[in-house]
């Protein structure tokens, strides 16, 4: 039995979390859920969006599953997602995007996994006003050799483990010659250690174009923080949207799995929310814990329900709700 810290999150978070718990129970997944708070709901209750008790629980149990959190735009407290990634050095953000049965999309053969460096780049939060009238702002991006090497090696190791054939490194070294240039340089130095993997590099703007022209050419992709944030959402769009893709944040000792979509407060409590993204994140968690067999059983049950669609939520073509969808998956199990 594995202890997992469960953060339901804000808005639709509690509903989709309950749906995932139902499915895990039906699959006899060996998980003991440890409830915790974070986000706007935690802030309203404790005046702290990331209570120290929650941090302590993650530190102790090392694994967390997190629903969507509300983060104010342009003001208020800093992103809890970023804070947790940096607090526990969750340097590797892994975002698979795979075409799904029954889901309408212009593409039917997408099967890529994007690795995003999670702790550096533009997301370190080093910003300042240059003048005293707040008309000139600057932001610092940090890229280091050590952080670049560990995320690039993580991508190659994943490719080896999962029988993937190719790794693309995405950069902007033609313009950002020091920061992005260093990332590319490290990639070229690491690649010869994995001769069985086809290594290629690609400039980020060309990558965006290629992803919407021939996404099937991409297998494993590795890039820096900001580029990874943008391209991983683009990848989700290729297969139906953020509601259909999972996400993992993995470090040396700790790991956090999360839904990457928003908290959707406009439909909270209405049973309209699609739990697939959080469920797929939870399946990545099961695989991380060594339970690939249970993960595969649940995934196959999801595929069978998606093919029929009648029990699915409206956003993916069904007439059901959060819990008819979850119950249909349980029945398929």
CSV table of N, CA and C in Angstrom, one decimal, residues 151-255:
chain,number,residue,atom,x,y,z
A,151,UNK,N,17.8,17.0,-17.2
A,151,UNK,CA,16.5,16.8,-17.9
A,151,UNK,C,16.7,16.2,-19.3
A,152,UNK,N,17.8,16.5,-20.0
A,152,UNK,CA,18.1,15.8,-21.2
A,152,UNK,C,18.4,14.3,-21.1
A,153,UNK,N,19.1,14.0,-20.0
A,153,UNK,CA,19.3,12.6,-19.8
A,153,UNK,C,18.0,11.9,-19.4
A,154,UNK,N,17.2,12.6,-18.7
A,154,UNK,CA,15.9,12.0,-18.3
A,154,UNK,C,15.1,11.6,-19.5
A,155,UNK,N,15.1,12.5,-20.5
A,155,UNK,CA,14.4,12.3,-21.8
A,155,UNK,C,15.0,11.1,-22.5
A,156,UNK,N,16.3,11.0,-22.6
A,156,UNK,CA,16.9,9.9,-23.3
A,156,UNK,C,16.6,8.5,-22.5
A,157,UNK,N,16.7,8.6,-21.2
A,157,UNK,CA,16.5,7.4,-20.4
A,157,UNK,C,15.0,6.9,-20.6
A,158,UNK,N,14.1,7.9,-20.7
A,158,UNK,CA,12.7,7.5,-20.9
A,158,UNK,C,12.6,6.8,-22.3
A,159,UNK,N,13.2,7.4,-23.3
A,159,UNK,CA,13.2,6.9,-24.6
A,159,UNK,C,13.7,5.4,-24.6
A,160,UNK,N,14.8,5.1,-23.9
A,160,UNK,CA,15.3,3.8,-23.9
A,160,UNK,C,14.3,2.9,-23.2
A,161,UNK,N,13.8,3.3,-22.0
A,161,UNK,CA,12.9,2.4,-21.2
A,161,UNK,C,11.6,2.1,-21.9
A,162,UNK,N,11.1,3.0,-22.7
A,162,UNK,CA,9.8,2.9,-23.3
A,162,UNK,C,9.9,2.6,-24.8
A,163,UNK,N,11.1,2.2,-25.3
A,163,UNK,CA,11.3,1.7,-26.6
A,163,UNK,C,10.9,2.8,-27.6
A,164,UNK,N,11.3,4.0,-27.3
A,164,UNK,CA,11.1,5.2,-28.2
A,164,UNK,C,12.3,5.3,-29.1
A,165,UNK,N,12.2,5.9,-30.3
A,165,UNK,CA,13.3,5.9,-31.2
A,165,UNK,C,14.0,7.2,-31.4
A,166,UNK,N,13.4,8.3,-31.0
A,166,UNK,CA,13.9,9.6,-31.4
A,166,UNK,C,13.7,10.6,-30.3
A,167,UNK,N,14.7,11.5,-30.1
A,167,UNK,CA,14.6,12.6,-29.2
A,167,UNK,C,14.9,13.9,-29.9
A,168,UNK,N,13.9,14.8,-29.9
A,168,UNK,CA,14.1,16.2,-30.4
A,168,UNK,C,14.4,17.1,-29.3
A,169,UNK,N,15.4,17.9,-29.4
A,169,UNK,CA,15.7,19.0,-28.4
A,169,UNK,C,15.3,20.3,-29.1
A,170,UNK,N,14.4,21.0,-28.3
A,170,UNK,CA,13.9,22.3,-28.9
A,170,UNK,C,14.6,23.5,-28.2
A,171,UNK,N,15.0,24.5,-29.0
A,171,UNK,CA,15.8,25.6,-28.5
A,171,UNK,C,15.5,26.8,-29.3
A,172,UNK,N,16.2,27.9,-28.9
A,172,UNK,CA,16.2,29.1,-29.7
A,172,UNK,C,17.7,29.7,-29.7
A,173,UNK,N,18.6,28.8,-30.0
A,173,UNK,CA,20.0,29.1,-29.9
A,173,UNK,C,20.5,30.1,-31.0
A,174,UNK,N,19.7,30.2,-32.0
A,174,UNK,CA,20.1,31.2,-33.0
A,174,UNK,C,20.0,32.6,-32.6
A,175,UNK,N,19.2,32.9,-31.5
A,175,UNK,CA,19.0,34.2,-31.0
A,175,UNK,C,19.5,34.3,-29.5
A,176,UNK,N,19.1,33.3,-28.7
A,176,UNK,CA,19.5,33.3,-27.3
A,176,UNK,C,20.8,32.4,-27.2
A,177,UNK,N,21.9,33.0,-27.6
A,177,UNK,CA,23.1,32.2,-27.9
A,177,UNK,C,23.8,31.6,-26.6
A,178,UNK,N,23.6,32.3,-25.5
A,178,UNK,CA,24.2,31.8,-24.2
A,178,UNK,C,23.2,30.9,-23.5
A,179,UNK,N,22.0,31.3,-23.2
A,179,UNK,CA,21.1,30.4,-22.4
A,179,UNK,C,20.6,29.2,-23.3
A,180,UNK,N,19.9,29.5,-24.3
A,180,UNK,CA,19.4,28.4,-25.2
A,180,UNK,C,20.6,27.7,-25.8
A,181,UNK,N,21.6,28.5,-26.1
A,181,UNK,CA,22.8,27.9,-26.7
A,181,UNK,C,23.5,26.8,-25.8
A,182,UNK,N,23.5,27.1,-24.5
A,182,UNK,CA,24.1,26.2,-23.5
A,182,UNK,C,23.2,24.9,-23.5
A,183,UNK,N,21.9,25.0,-23.5
A,183,UNK,CA,21.0,23.9,-23.5
A,183,UNK,C,21.3,23.0,-24.7
A,184,UNK,N,21.4,23.6,-25.8
A,184,UNK,CA,21.7,22.8,-27.1
A,184,UNK,C,23.1,22.2,-27.0
A,185,UNK,N,24.0,22.9,-26.5
A,185,UNK,CA,25.4,22.3,-26.4
A,185,UNK,C,25.4,21.1,-25.5
A,186,UNK,N,24.7,21.2,-24.4
A,186,UNK,CA,24.7,20.0,-23.5
A,186,UNK,C,24.0,18.8,-24.2
A,187,UNK,N,22.9,19.1,-24.9
A,187,UNK,CA,22.2,18.1,-25.6
A,187,UNK,C,23.1,17.4,-26.6
A,188,UNK,N,23.9,18.1,-27.3
A,188,UNK,CA,24.8,17.5,-28.3
A,188,UNK,C,25.9,16.7,-27.6
A,189,UNK,N,26.3,17.1,-26.4
A,189,UNK,CA,27.3,16.4,-25.7
A,189,UNK,C,26.7,15.1,-25.1
A,190,UNK,N,25.5,15.1,-24.7
A,190,UNK,CA,24.9,13.9,-24.0
A,190,UNK,C,24.4,12.9,-25.1
A,191,UNK,N,24.0,13.3,-26.2
A,191,UNK,CA,23.4,12.4,-27.2
A,191,UNK,C,24.3,11.2,-27.6
A,192,UNK,N,25.6,11.4,-27.7
A,192,UNK,CA,26.5,10.2,-28.1
A,192,UNK,C,26.4,9.1,-27.1
A,193,UNK,N,26.0,9.4,-25.8
A,193,UNK,CA,25.9,8.3,-24.8
A,193,UNK,C,24.7,7.4,-25.1
A,194,UNK,N,23.9,7.8,-26.0
A,194,UNK,CA,22.7,7.0,-26.4
A,194,UNK,C,22.6,6.8,-27.9
A,195,UNK,N,23.6,6.0,-28.4
A,195,UNK,CA,23.7,5.8,-29.9
A,195,UNK,C,22.5,5.2,-30.5
A,196,UNK,N,21.7,4.4,-29.7
A,196,UNK,CA,20.5,3.8,-30.3
A,196,UNK,C,19.3,4.7,-30.5
A,197,UNK,N,19.5,6.0,-30.0
A,197,UNK,CA,18.4,7.0,-30.1
A,197,UNK,C,18.8,8.0,-31.2
A,198,UNK,N,17.9,8.3,-32.1
A,198,UNK,CA,18.1,9.3,-33.1
A,198,UNK,C,17.9,10.7,-32.5
A,199,UNK,N,18.9,11.5,-32.4
A,199,UNK,CA,18.9,12.8,-31.8
A,199,UNK,C,18.8,13.9,-32.9
A,200,UNK,N,17.9,14.8,-32.7
A,200,UNK,CA,17.8,15.9,-33.6
A,200,UNK,C,17.5,17.2,-32.7
A,201,UNK,N,17.9,18.3,-33.2
A,201,UNK,CA,17.5,19.6,-32.6
A,201,UNK,C,16.7,20.4,-33.5
A,202,UNK,N,15.9,21.3,-33.0
A,202,UNK,CA,14.9,22.1,-33.8
A,202,UNK,C,14.6,23.4,-33.1
A,203,UNK,N,14.6,24.5,-33.9
A,203,UNK,CA,14.3,25.8,-33.3
A,203,UNK,C,12.8,25.9,-33.0
A,204,UNK,N,12.5,26.5,-31.9
A,204,UNK,CA,11.2,26.5,-31.3
A,204,UNK,C,10.1,26.9,-32.2
A,205,UNK,N,10.3,28.0,-33.0
A,205,UNK,CA,9.2,28.5,-33.9
A,205,UNK,C,8.9,27.4,-35.0
A,206,UNK,N,10.0,26.8,-35.5
A,206,UNK,CA,9.8,25.8,-36.5
A,206,UNK,C,9.1,24.6,-35.8
A,207,UNK,N,9.4,24.3,-34.6
A,207,UNK,CA,8.8,23.2,-33.9
A,207,UNK,C,7.3,23.4,-33.8
A,208,UNK,N,6.9,24.6,-33.4
A,208,UNK,CA,5.5,24.9,-33.3
A,208,UNK,C,4.8,24.7,-34.7
A,209,UNK,N,5.4,25.1,-35.8
A,209,UNK,CA,4.8,24.9,-37.1
A,209,UNK,C,4.8,23.4,-37.4
A,210,UNK,N,5.8,22.7,-37.2
A,210,UNK,CA,5.9,21.3,-37.5
A,210,UNK,C,4.9,20.4,-36.7
A,211,UNK,N,4.6,20.9,-35.5
A,211,UNK,CA,3.7,20.1,-34.7
A,211,UNK,C,2.2,20.2,-35.2
A,212,UNK,N,1.9,21.2,-35.9
A,212,UNK,CA,0.6,21.3,-36.5
A,212,UNK,C,0.5,21.0,-37.9
A,213,UNK,N,1.7,20.5,-38.5
A,213,UNK,CA,1.7,20.0,-39.9
A,213,UNK,C,1.9,18.5,-39.9
A,214,UNK,N,2.9,18.0,-39.1
A,214,UNK,CA,3.2,16.6,-39.1
A,214,UNK,C,3.6,16.2,-37.7
A,215,UNK,N,2.6,16.2,-36.8
A,215,UNK,CA,3.0,15.8,-35.4
A,215,UNK,C,3.5,14.4,-35.2
A,216,UNK,N,3.1,13.5,-36.2
A,216,UNK,CA,3.5,12.1,-36.0
A,216,UNK,C,5.0,11.9,-36.1
A,217,UNK,N,5.8,12.9,-36.6
A,217,UNK,CA,7.2,12.8,-36.7
A,217,UNK,C,7.9,12.9,-35.3
A,218,UNK,N,7.2,13.3,-34.3
A,218,UNK,CA,7.8,13.6,-33.0
A,218,UNK,C,7.5,12.4,-32.0
A,219,UNK,N,8.5,12.1,-31.3
A,219,UNK,CA,8.5,10.9,-30.4
A,219,UNK,C,8.7,11.4,-28.9
A,220,UNK,N,9.9,11.6,-28.5
A,220,UNK,CA,10.3,12.3,-27.3
A,220,UNK,C,10.8,13.6,-27.6
A,221,UNK,N,10.4,14.6,-26.8
A,221,UNK,CA,10.8,16.0,-27.0
A,221,UNK,C,11.3,16.6,-25.7
A,222,UNK,N,12.4,17.3,-25.7
A,222,UNK,CA,13.0,17.9,-24.5
A,222,UNK,C,13.3,19.3,-24.7
A,223,UNK,N,12.9,20.2,-23.8
A,223,UNK,CA,13.2,21.6,-23.9
A,223,UNK,C,13.2,22.3,-22.6
A,224,UNK,N,13.4,23.6,-22.6
A,224,UNK,CA,13.5,24.4,-21.5
A,224,UNK,C,12.1,24.8,-21.0
A,225,UNK,N,12.1,25.6,-19.8
A,225,UNK,CA,10.8,25.7,-19.1
A,225,UNK,C,9.7,26.5,-19.9
A,226,UNK,N,10.0,27.6,-20.4
A,226,UNK,CA,9.0,28.4,-21.0
A,226,UNK,C,8.5,27.8,-22.3
A,227,UNK,N,9.5,27.3,-23.1
A,227,UNK,CA,9.1,26.6,-24.4
A,227,UNK,C,8.3,25.4,-24.1
A,228,UNK,N,8.7,24.7,-23.0
A,228,UNK,CA,8.0,23.4,-22.7
A,228,UNK,C,6.6,23.7,-22.2
A,229,UNK,N,6.4,24.8,-21.5
A,229,UNK,CA,5.0,25.1,-21.1
A,229,UNK,C,4.1,25.4,-22.3
A,230,UNK,N,4.6,26.1,-23.2
A,230,UNK,CA,3.8,26.5,-24.4
A,230,UNK,C,3.6,25.2,-25.3
A,231,UNK,N,4.7,24.5,-25.6
A,231,UNK,CA,4.6,23.4,-26.5
A,231,UNK,C,3.8,22.2,-26.0
A,232,UNK,N,3.8,22.0,-24.6
A,232,UNK,CA,3.0,20.9,-24.0
A,232,UNK,C,1.5,21.2,-24.2
A,233,UNK,N,1.1,22.4,-24.0
A,233,UNK,CA,-0.3,22.8,-24.2
A,233,UNK,C,-0.7,22.6,-25.7
A,234,UNK,N,0.2,23.0,-26.6
A,234,UNK,CA,0.0,22.8,-28.0
A,234,UNK,C,-0.2,21.3,-28.3
A,235,UNK,N,0.7,20.5,-27.7
A,235,UNK,CA,0.6,19.0,-27.9
A,235,UNK,C,-0.8,18.5,-27.4
A,236,UNK,N,-1.2,19.0,-26.3
A,236,UNK,CA,-2.5,18.6,-25.8
A,236,UNK,C,-3.6,19.0,-26.8
A,237,UNK,N,-3.5,20.1,-27.4
A,237,UNK,CA,-4.5,20.6,-28.4
A,237,UNK,C,-4.6,19.7,-29.6
A,238,UNK,N,-3.5,19.0,-29.9
A,238,UNK,CA,-3.5,18.1,-31.0
A,238,UNK,C,-4.3,16.9,-30.8
A,239,UNK,N,-4.5,16.5,-29.5
A,239,UNK,CA,-5.3,15.3,-29.2
A,239,UNK,C,-6.6,15.5,-28.5
A,240,UNK,N,-7.0,16.8,-28.5
A,240,UNK,CA,-8.4,17.1,-27.9
A,240,UNK,C,-8.4,18.1,-26.8
A,241,UNK,N,-7.3,18.5,-26.3
A,241,UNK,CA,-7.3,19.5,-25.3
A,241,UNK,C,-6.7,19.1,-23.9
A,242,UNK,N,-6.6,20.1,-23.0
A,242,UNK,CA,-5.9,19.9,-21.7
A,242,UNK,C,-6.7,18.9,-20.9
A,243,UNK,N,-8.0,18.7,-21.2
A,243,UNK,CA,-8.8,17.8,-20.4
A,243,UNK,C,-8.5,16.3,-20.7
A,244,UNK,N,-7.6,16.0,-21.6
A,244,UNK,CA,-7.3,14.7,-22.0
A,244,UNK,C,-5.9,14.2,-21.9
A,245,UNK,N,-5.1,15.0,-21.2
A,245,UNK,CA,-3.6,14.7,-21.1
A,245,UNK,C,-3.2,14.8,-19.7
A,246,UNK,N,-2.4,13.8,-19.3
A,246,UNK,CA,-1.8,13.8,-17.9
A,246,UNK,C,-0.5,14.5,-17.8
A,247,UNK,N,0.0,14.6,-16.6
A,247,UNK,CA,1.2,15.4,-16.3
A,247,UNK,C,1.9,14.8,-15.1
A,248,UNK,N,3.2,14.7,-15.2
A,248,UNK,CA,4.0,14.3,-14.0
A,248,UNK,C,5.1,15.3,-13.8
A,249,UNK,N,5.5,15.5,-12.5
A,249,UNK,CA,6.6,16.3,-12.1
A,249,UNK,C,7.5,15.5,-11.2
A,250,UNK,N,8.7,15.1,-11.7
A,250,UNK,CA,9.5,14.1,-11.0
A,250,UNK,C,10.8,14.7,-10.7
A,251,UNK,N,11.3,14.4,-9.4
A,251,UNK,CA,12.6,14.8,-9.0
A,251,UNK,C,13.3,13.5,-8.5
A,252,UNK,N,14.4,13.7,-7.8
A,252,UNK,CA,15.2,12.6,-7.4
A,252,UNK,C,14.5,11.8,-6.3
A,253,UNK,N,13.8,12.5,-5.4
A,253,UNK,CA,13.1,11.8,-4.3
A,253,UNK,C,11.6,12.0,-4.2
A,254,UNK,N,11.1,13.0,-4.8
A,254,UNK,CA,9.7,13.3,-4.7
A,254,UNK,C,9.1,13.4,-6.1
A,255,UNK,N,7.8,13.2,-6.2
A,255,UNK,CA,7.1,13.3,-7.5
A,255,UNK,C,5.6,13.8,-7.2
